[in-house]
Amino acid sequence: MRRWRGRHIRTGWLVLALAIVLPLLVQDPFLHRLLAVAALEAVLTVSLNLVLGYGGLISLGHAGFYGIGAYVAALLALHLDAPFVLTLPAAALVAAATGWLFARPILHLRGHYFAMATLALGEILVLVAYNWDSVTRGPSGLPGIPRPELFGWTATTHRDNYYLALALLVLAVTVVRRFVDSPLGLSLIATRGDDQAAASVGTDVARVRTIAFALAAFFAGAAGALYAHYITFVSVEPFQLTHTIALLAMVAVGGIATIPGPIVGALLLTLLPELLRGLADLRMVLYGVLLMLVIWLRPQGLLGSGALLARGPRRRAEPAAIHRPAGAVGSSEERSAQPSPREETGA
């Protein structure tokens, strides 16, 4: 196990070095823009995977926290002239607080009921952004957001913003990795398999899941804040349900309950449509076909182990696989249904 982890750590450092060097070697602003968008999407998928992959909770409102971060950062920068070093953490904290407050009353819901509750949250946030004209300017959006600035340095190019997004991604991966390896993270994984069994051994299921939900919202809000300063304009479109569904597809393609999987999924599904752009009308058809092939041939994701898929069928098959010795009866109902020796002899 130690050798396996060491090999993956070395691979991670090599990938990070490549991510740093590549924009310096390839002087293409269009590629830099794609990489910046992919890095922001990767922050969202890594944070979503914390809830979905490790917690087993389907969140359909994750893009809503992205929107909260973007709007909070934009409003602070435009109306209070707050610098980027304050708007980003403030936006992340507001998103985390929203996630915490929302998670507490709905964590008793299970399965698709929880998913529907998060869907409702996302739709409520979109409606608020559309209709609160005095604050968000509705469909017109908020223009004129200043570029990210750190200690006198301003990120004016796509490459500059890519490096900021990459730094945020590294922070998100580090925090999520440490959380997953911590006692809280192990408790979260235990609730994914059977929350009632986890509660029976002393796990505070609601507390663990609320912390994970708030942490995921924190990084989604941070990504939204960086997005607002990068694009210098905020509108409602990127924060709707369609974006959350795209994030779910990225996590599924890359590999649920893995750290590198959501990053690979975000990179692949961000770059692939652009690589197929020359095929005109066939572009989205081929994109859909390739996506279906990946899901069909690798249902556990490109980097997934398949353990999560194997667990369900195996548990369902266990009752049929029980072998009883001759004459053994498994339940009290079966024992009561069998005639006694006295009844068989007619005594």
Short mmCIF file of C-alpha atoms in Angstrom, two decimals:
data_model
loop_
_atom_site.label_atom_id
_atom_site.label_comp_id
_atom_site.label_asym_id
_atom_site.label_seq_id
_atom_site.Cartn_x
_atom_site.Cartn_y
_atom_site.Cartn_z
CA MET A 1 0.00 0.00 0.00
CA ARG A 2 2.81 2.42 0.86
CA ARG A 3 4.59 1.65 -2.42
CA TRP A 4 1.33 2.14 -4.34
CA ARG A 5 0.67 5.50 -2.68
CA GLY A 6 4.24 6.64 -3.27
CA ARG A 7 3.95 5.84 -6.97
CA HIS A 8 0.73 7.82 -7.26
CA ILE A 9 2.24 10.78 -5.41
CA ARG A 10 5.16 10.83 -7.84
CA THR A 11 2.75 10.65 -10.76
CA GLY A 12 0.80 13.56 -9.30
CA TRP A 13 3.92 15.70 -9.05
CA LEU A 14 4.83 14.88 -12.67
CA VAL A 15 1.35 15.83 -13.86
CA LEU A 16 1.50 19.08 -11.89
CA ALA A 17 4.89 19.90 -13.40
CA LEU A 18 3.48 19.27 -16.88
CA ALA A 19 0.46 21.47 -16.11
CA ILE A 20 2.80 24.29 -15.09
CA VAL A 21 5.19 23.98 -18.03
CA LEU A 22 2.71 23.32 -20.88
CA PRO A 23 1.33 26.89 -21.17
CA LEU A 24 4.90 28.19 -21.24
CA LEU A 25 5.84 25.87 -24.11
CA VAL A 26 2.67 26.36 -26.16
CA GLN A 27 2.04 30.05 -26.81
CA ASP A 28 -1.61 29.72 -27.82
CA PRO A 29 -4.13 31.99 -26.04
CA PHE A 30 -7.02 29.78 -27.15
CA LEU A 31 -5.42 26.74 -25.52
CA HIS A 32 -4.71 28.79 -22.41
CA ARG A 33 -8.39 29.75 -22.21
CA LEU A 34 -9.47 26.12 -22.55
CA LEU A 35 -7.04 25.07 -19.84
CA ALA A 36 -8.28 27.83 -17.53
CA VAL A 37 -11.90 26.73 -18.01
CA ALA A 38 -10.92 23.07 -17.55
CA ALA A 39 -9.10 23.89 -14.30
CA LEU A 40 -12.16 25.70 -12.94
CA GLU A 41 -14.37 22.78 -13.97
CA ALA A 42 -11.94 20.43 -12.23
CA VAL A 43 -12.30 22.38 -8.98
CA LEU A 44 -16.06 21.91 -9.28
CA THR A 45 -15.83 18.19 -10.06
CA VAL A 46 -13.35 17.48 -7.25
CA SER A 47 -15.65 19.21 -4.76
CA LEU A 48 -18.78 17.55 -6.18
CA ASN A 49 -17.07 14.16 -5.99
CA LEU A 50 -16.59 14.65 -2.25
CA VAL A 51 -20.37 14.57 -1.82
CA LEU A 52 -21.24 12.21 -4.67
CA GLY A 53 -18.36 9.75 -4.68
CA TYR A 54 -17.33 9.58 -1.04
CA GLY A 55 -20.66 10.49 0.53
CA GLY A 56 -23.02 8.74 -1.87
CA LEU A 57 -25.26 11.83 -2.13
CA ILE A 58 -26.46 13.03 -5.54
CA SER A 59 -26.36 16.82 -5.49
CA LEU A 60 -28.16 18.51 -8.39
CA GLY A 61 -27.59 22.03 -7.10
CA HIS A 62 -23.79 22.20 -7.16
CA ALA A 63 -23.71 24.82 -9.89
CA GLY A 64 -25.83 26.98 -7.59
CA PHE A 65 -22.93 27.31 -5.13
CA TYR A 66 -20.74 28.23 -8.09
CA GLY A 67 -23.22 31.00 -8.83
CA ILE A 68 -23.30 32.18 -5.21
CA GLY A 69 -19.53 32.57 -5.24
CA ALA A 70 -19.58 34.46 -8.54
CA TYR A 71 -22.32 36.89 -7.54
CA VAL A 72 -20.92 37.55 -4.06
CA ALA A 73 -17.46 38.27 -5.46
CA ALA A 74 -18.92 40.51 -8.17
CA LEU A 75 -21.08 42.51 -5.76
CA LEU A 76 -18.24 42.98 -3.28
CA ALA A 77 -15.87 44.13 -6.02
CA LEU A 78 -18.35 46.43 -7.76
CA HIS A 79 -20.12 48.04 -4.79
CA LEU A 80 -17.50 47.91 -2.02
CA ASP A 81 -14.38 48.03 -4.20
CA ALA A 82 -13.10 44.97 -2.32
CA PRO A 83 -9.83 43.47 -3.62
CA PHE A 84 -9.62 39.99 -5.08
CA VAL A 85 -7.79 38.65 -2.01
CA LEU A 86 -10.94 39.41 0.01
CA THR A 87 -13.69 38.70 -2.51
CA LEU A 88 -12.61 35.11 -3.20
CA PRO A 89 -12.49 33.85 0.41
CA ALA A 90 -15.61 35.85 1.30
CA ALA A 91 -17.52 34.32 -1.61
CA ALA A 92 -16.31 30.84 -0.68
CA LEU A 93 -17.41 31.31 2.93
CA VAL A 94 -20.86 32.57 1.92
CA ALA A 95 -21.31 29.54 -0.35
CA ALA A 96 -20.13 27.22 2.44
CA ALA A 97 -22.53 28.82 4.93
CA THR A 98 -25.38 28.41 2.46
CA GLY A 99 -24.46 24.77 1.98
CA TRP A 100 -24.28 24.21 5.73
CA LEU A 101 -27.65 25.84 6.43
CA PHE A 102 -29.34 24.04 3.56
CA ALA A 103 -27.86 20.62 4.33
CA ARG A 104 -29.00 20.43 7.94
CA PRO A 105 -32.76 20.08 7.29
CA ILE A 106 -32.52 17.79 4.23
CA LEU A 107 -29.90 15.23 5.23
CA HIS A 108 -32.58 12.94 6.62
CA LEU A 109 -33.78 12.50 3.04
CA ARG A 110 -32.43 9.58 1.05
CA GLY A 111 -31.77 8.72 -2.57
CA HIS A 112 -33.74 10.63 -5.16
CA TYR A 113 -35.54 12.65 -2.45
CA PHE A 114 -32.23 14.24 -1.47
CA ALA A 115 -31.42 14.82 -5.14
CA MET A 116 -34.76 16.54 -5.68
CA ALA A 117 -34.17 18.78 -2.65
CA THR A 118 -30.80 19.90 -4.03
CA LEU A 119 -32.41 20.43 -7.43
CA ALA A 120 -34.96 22.71 -5.77
CA LEU A 121 -32.15 24.69 -4.13
CA GLY A 122 -30.40 25.21 -7.45
CA GLU A 123 -33.59 26.33 -9.15
CA ILE A 124 -34.41 28.72 -6.29
CA LEU A 125 -30.99 30.34 -6.59
CA VAL A 126 -31.42 30.73 -10.35
CA LEU A 127 -34.86 32.32 -9.91
CA VAL A 128 -33.49 34.73 -7.30
CA ALA A 129 -30.66 35.75 -9.62
CA TYR A 130 -33.11 36.24 -12.51
CA ASN A 131 -35.68 38.27 -10.61
CA TRP A 132 -33.69 40.31 -8.07
CA ASP A 133 -33.02 43.05 -10.59
CA SER A 134 -31.96 45.67 -8.06
CA VAL A 135 -29.02 43.50 -6.98
CA THR A 136 -28.17 41.07 -9.77
CA ARG A 137 -29.58 43.07 -12.73
CA GLY A 138 -31.48 39.95 -13.75
CA PRO A 139 -30.76 38.50 -17.20
CA SER A 140 -28.59 41.53 -18.03
CA GLY A 141 -25.93 40.38 -15.58
CA LEU A 142 -23.16 42.28 -13.83
CA PRO A 143 -20.44 43.68 -16.13
CA GLY A 144 -17.23 45.49 -15.30
CA ILE A 145 -15.87 43.13 -12.63
CA PRO A 146 -12.15 43.86 -12.10
CA ARG A 147 -9.50 41.35 -13.08
CA PRO A 148 -7.88 39.23 -10.34
CA GLU A 149 -5.12 41.19 -8.62
CA LEU A 150 -2.64 39.89 -6.06
CA PHE A 151 -0.20 42.26 -4.34
CA GLY A 152 0.13 44.57 -7.34
CA TRP A 153 0.13 41.81 -9.99
CA THR A 154 -2.94 41.65 -12.25
CA ALA A 155 -4.01 38.55 -14.16
CA THR A 156 -4.66 40.08 -17.57
CA THR A 157 -4.12 37.07 -19.87
CA HIS A 158 -5.74 33.66 -20.18
CA ARG A 159 -2.49 32.09 -19.05
CA ASP A 160 -2.38 34.21 -15.90
CA ASN A 161 -5.91 33.16 -14.98
CA TYR A 162 -5.09 29.54 -15.79
CA TYR A 163 -2.33 29.57 -13.20
CA LEU A 164 -4.71 31.04 -10.62
CA ALA A 165 -7.25 28.32 -11.41
CA LEU A 166 -4.51 25.69 -11.23
CA ALA A 167 -3.45 26.97 -7.80
CA LEU A 168 -7.06 26.77 -6.60
CA LEU A 169 -7.30 23.23 -8.00
CA VAL A 170 -4.15 22.15 -6.17
CA LEU A 171 -5.58 23.59 -2.94
CA ALA A 172 -8.90 21.80 -3.49
CA VAL A 173 -7.21 18.46 -4.21
CA THR A 174 -4.97 18.80 -1.15
CA VAL A 175 -7.83 19.65 1.21
CA VAL A 176 -10.17 16.98 -0.18
CA ARG A 177 -7.42 14.35 -0.07
CA ARG A 178 -6.63 15.15 3.56
CA PHE A 179 -10.32 15.21 4.46
CA VAL A 180 -10.93 11.80 2.87
CA ASP A 181 -7.97 10.31 4.75
CA SER A 182 -9.06 11.84 8.06
CA PRO A 183 -11.41 10.19 10.59
CA LEU A 184 -14.19 12.46 9.31
CA GLY A 185 -13.57 11.29 5.76
CA LEU A 186 -13.55 7.63 6.75
CA SER A 187 -16.82 8.20 8.57
CA LEU A 188 -18.24 9.82 5.43
CA ILE A 189 -17.24 6.80 3.36
CA ALA A 190 -18.87 4.54 5.94
CA THR A 191 -22.16 6.43 5.57
CA ARG A 192 -22.02 5.89 1.82
CA GLY A 193 -22.27 2.13 2.23
CA ASP A 194 -24.89 2.00 5.00
CA ASP A 195 -25.71 5.11 6.99
CA GLN A 196 -27.76 3.17 9.55
CA ALA A 197 -24.90 0.78 10.23
CA ALA A 198 -22.51 3.73 10.52
CA ALA A 199 -24.87 5.42 12.99
CA SER A 200 -25.12 2.22 15.03
CA VAL A 201 -21.37 2.31 15.73
CA GLY A 202 -21.43 5.93 16.89
CA THR A 203 -20.99 7.93 13.66
CA ASP A 204 -22.81 11.26 13.66
CA VAL A 205 -24.10 10.86 10.12
CA ALA A 206 -25.77 14.28 9.88
CA ARG A 207 -22.67 16.10 11.15
CA VAL A 208 -20.25 14.29 8.83
CA ARG A 209 -22.40 14.81 5.77
CA THR A 210 -23.07 18.45 6.61
CA ILE A 211 -19.34 19.16 6.88
CA ALA A 212 -18.69 17.45 3.54
CA PHE A 213 -21.55 19.34 1.88
CA ALA A 214 -20.29 22.68 3.22
CA LEU A 215 -16.70 21.91 2.16
CA ALA A 216 -17.87 21.06 -1.35
CA ALA A 217 -19.87 24.30 -1.47
CA PHE A 218 -16.81 26.24 -0.23
CA PHE A 219 -14.66 25.24 -3.20
CA ALA A 220 -17.55 25.65 -5.64
CA GLY A 221 -17.97 29.20 -4.35
CA ALA A 222 -14.24 29.88 -4.63
CA ALA A 223 -14.29 28.66 -8.24
CA GLY A 224 -17.26 30.92 -8.94
CA ALA A 225 -15.45 33.93 -7.50
CA LEU A 226 -12.39 33.30 -9.66
CA TYR A 227 -14.64 32.78 -12.68
CA ALA A 228 -16.34 36.15 -12.10
CA HIS A 229 -13.04 38.03 -11.92
CA TYR A 230 -11.65 36.10 -14.89
CA ILE A 231 -14.61 36.68 -17.23
CA THR A 232 -15.31 40.17 -15.73
CA PHE A 233 -19.02 39.49 -16.21
CA VAL A 234 -21.60 37.42 -14.33
CA SER A 235 -24.96 36.19 -15.59
CA VAL A 236 -27.25 33.32 -14.64
CA GLU A 237 -26.53 30.91 -17.50
CA PRO A 238 -23.43 29.08 -16.14
CA PHE A 239 -25.14 28.27 -12.83
CA GLN A 240 -28.17 26.37 -14.07
CA LEU A 241 -29.05 22.66 -13.90
CA THR A 242 -27.44 21.91 -17.26
CA HIS A 243 -24.05 22.82 -15.81
CA THR A 244 -24.54 20.53 -12.82
CA ILE A 245 -25.48 17.66 -15.16
CA ALA A 246 -22.29 18.31 -17.13
CA LEU A 247 -20.31 18.17 -13.88
CA LEU A 248 -21.95 14.85 -12.96
CA ALA A 249 -20.97 13.50 -16.39
CA MET A 250 -17.37 14.61 -15.84
CA VAL A 251 -17.20 12.83 -12.49
CA ALA A 252 -18.79 9.68 -13.91
CA VAL A 253 -16.48 9.57 -16.93
CA GLY A 254 -13.33 10.20 -14.89
CA GLY A 255 -14.15 7.88 -12.01
CA ILE A 256 -16.34 8.29 -8.95
CA ALA A 257 -14.68 8.20 -5.51
CA THR A 258 -11.22 8.89 -6.89
CA ILE A 259 -9.14 12.06 -6.69
CA PRO A 260 -7.66 12.19 -10.22
CA GLY A 261 -10.79 10.85 -11.93
CA PRO A 262 -12.91 14.03 -11.76
CA ILE A 263 -9.92 16.07 -12.97
CA VAL A 264 -9.45 13.80 -15.99
CA GLY A 265 -13.18 13.91 -16.68
CA ALA A 266 -13.24 17.71 -16.53
CA LEU A 267 -10.22 18.00 -18.83
CA LEU A 268 -11.59 15.47 -21.32
CA LEU A 269 -15.14 16.82 -21.55
CA THR A 270 -13.90 20.42 -21.75
CA LEU A 271 -11.33 19.84 -24.49
CA LEU A 272 -13.16 17.18 -26.52
CA PRO A 273 -15.89 19.45 -27.99
CA GLU A 274 -13.21 21.89 -29.12
CA LEU A 275 -11.09 19.13 -30.67
CA LEU A 276 -14.16 18.03 -32.66
CA ARG A 277 -15.12 21.56 -33.69
CA GLY A 278 -13.88 21.04 -37.26
CA LEU A 279 -16.55 18.39 -37.83
CA ALA A 280 -19.32 21.01 -37.83
CA ASP A 281 -22.76 19.44 -37.32
CA LEU A 282 -21.33 16.01 -36.47
CA ARG A 283 -19.37 17.43 -33.55
CA MET A 284 -21.97 16.95 -30.82
CA VAL A 285 -23.11 13.61 -32.27
CA LEU A 286 -19.58 12.22 -32.04
CA TYR A 287 -19.21 13.79 -28.61
CA GLY A 288 -22.32 11.94 -27.42
CA VAL A 289 -21.23 8.66 -29.02
CA LEU A 290 -17.79 8.83 -27.40
CA LEU A 291 -19.38 9.63 -24.05
CA MET A 292 -21.72 6.65 -24.34
CA LEU A 293 -18.84 4.35 -25.30
CA VAL A 294 -16.86 5.37 -22.24
CA ILE A 295 -19.84 4.77 -19.95
CA TRP A 296 -20.57 1.43 -21.64
CA LEU A 297 -17.01 0.08 -21.73
CA ARG A 298 -15.88 1.63 -18.42
CA PRO A 299 -18.99 2.11 -16.25
CA GLN A 300 -16.75 2.70 -13.23
CA GLY A 301 -15.05 5.59 -15.06
CA LEU A 302 -11.69 5.85 -16.77
CA LEU A 303 -9.78 5.80 -13.48
CA GLY A 304 -12.35 4.01 -11.32
CA SER A 305 -11.65 0.63 -9.76
CA GLY A 306 -15.15 -0.78 -10.10
CA ALA A 307 -15.38 -1.59 -6.38
CA LEU A 308 -18.49 0.54 -5.96
CA LEU A 309 -20.23 -1.25 -8.81
CA ALA A 310 -19.31 -4.67 -7.52
CA ARG A 311 -20.57 -3.99 -4.02
CA GLY A 312 -24.26 -3.69 -4.89
CA PRO A 313 -24.78 -6.89 -6.94
CA ARG A 314 -22.65 -8.91 -4.57
CA ARG A 315 -24.73 -7.83 -1.58
CA ARG A 316 -27.93 -8.63 -3.43
CA ALA A 317 -26.61 -12.06 -4.37
CA GLU A 318 -25.58 -13.04 -0.86
CA PRO A 319 -28.98 -14.35 0.35
CA ALA A 320 -29.24 -16.69 -2.64
CA ALA A 321 -25.71 -17.93 -2.12
CA ILE A 322 -26.26 -19.14 1.46
CA HIS A 323 -25.88 -22.90 1.65
CA ARG A 324 -27.68 -24.70 4.46
CA PRO A 325 -26.72 -28.16 5.59
CA ALA A 326 -29.27 -30.94 5.30
CA GLY A 327 -32.05 -30.60 7.84
CA ALA A 328 -31.12 -27.04 8.84
CA VAL A 329 -33.90 -24.46 9.00
CA GLY A 330 -33.06 -20.77 8.83
CA SER A 331 -36.00 -18.95 10.39
CA SER A 332 -38.52 -19.36 13.18
CA GLU A 333 -41.33 -19.29 10.61
CA GLU A 334 -39.82 -22.23 8.77
CA ARG A 335 -39.26 -24.15 12.01
CA SER A 336 -42.88 -23.63 13.06
CA ALA A 337 -44.09 -24.77 9.65
CA GLN A 338 -42.34 -28.15 9.89
CA PRO A 339 -44.31 -31.01 11.53
CA SER A 340 -42.92 -32.42 14.76
CA PRO A 341 -41.85 -36.10 14.94
CA ARG A 342 -44.92 -36.81 17.14
CA GLU A 343 -47.22 -35.42 14.46
CA GLU A 344 -45.53 -37.47 11.74
CA THR A 345 -46.06 -40.77 13.62
CA GLY A 346 -49.66 -39.92 14.43
CA ALA A 347 -49.05 -40.04 18.20
#
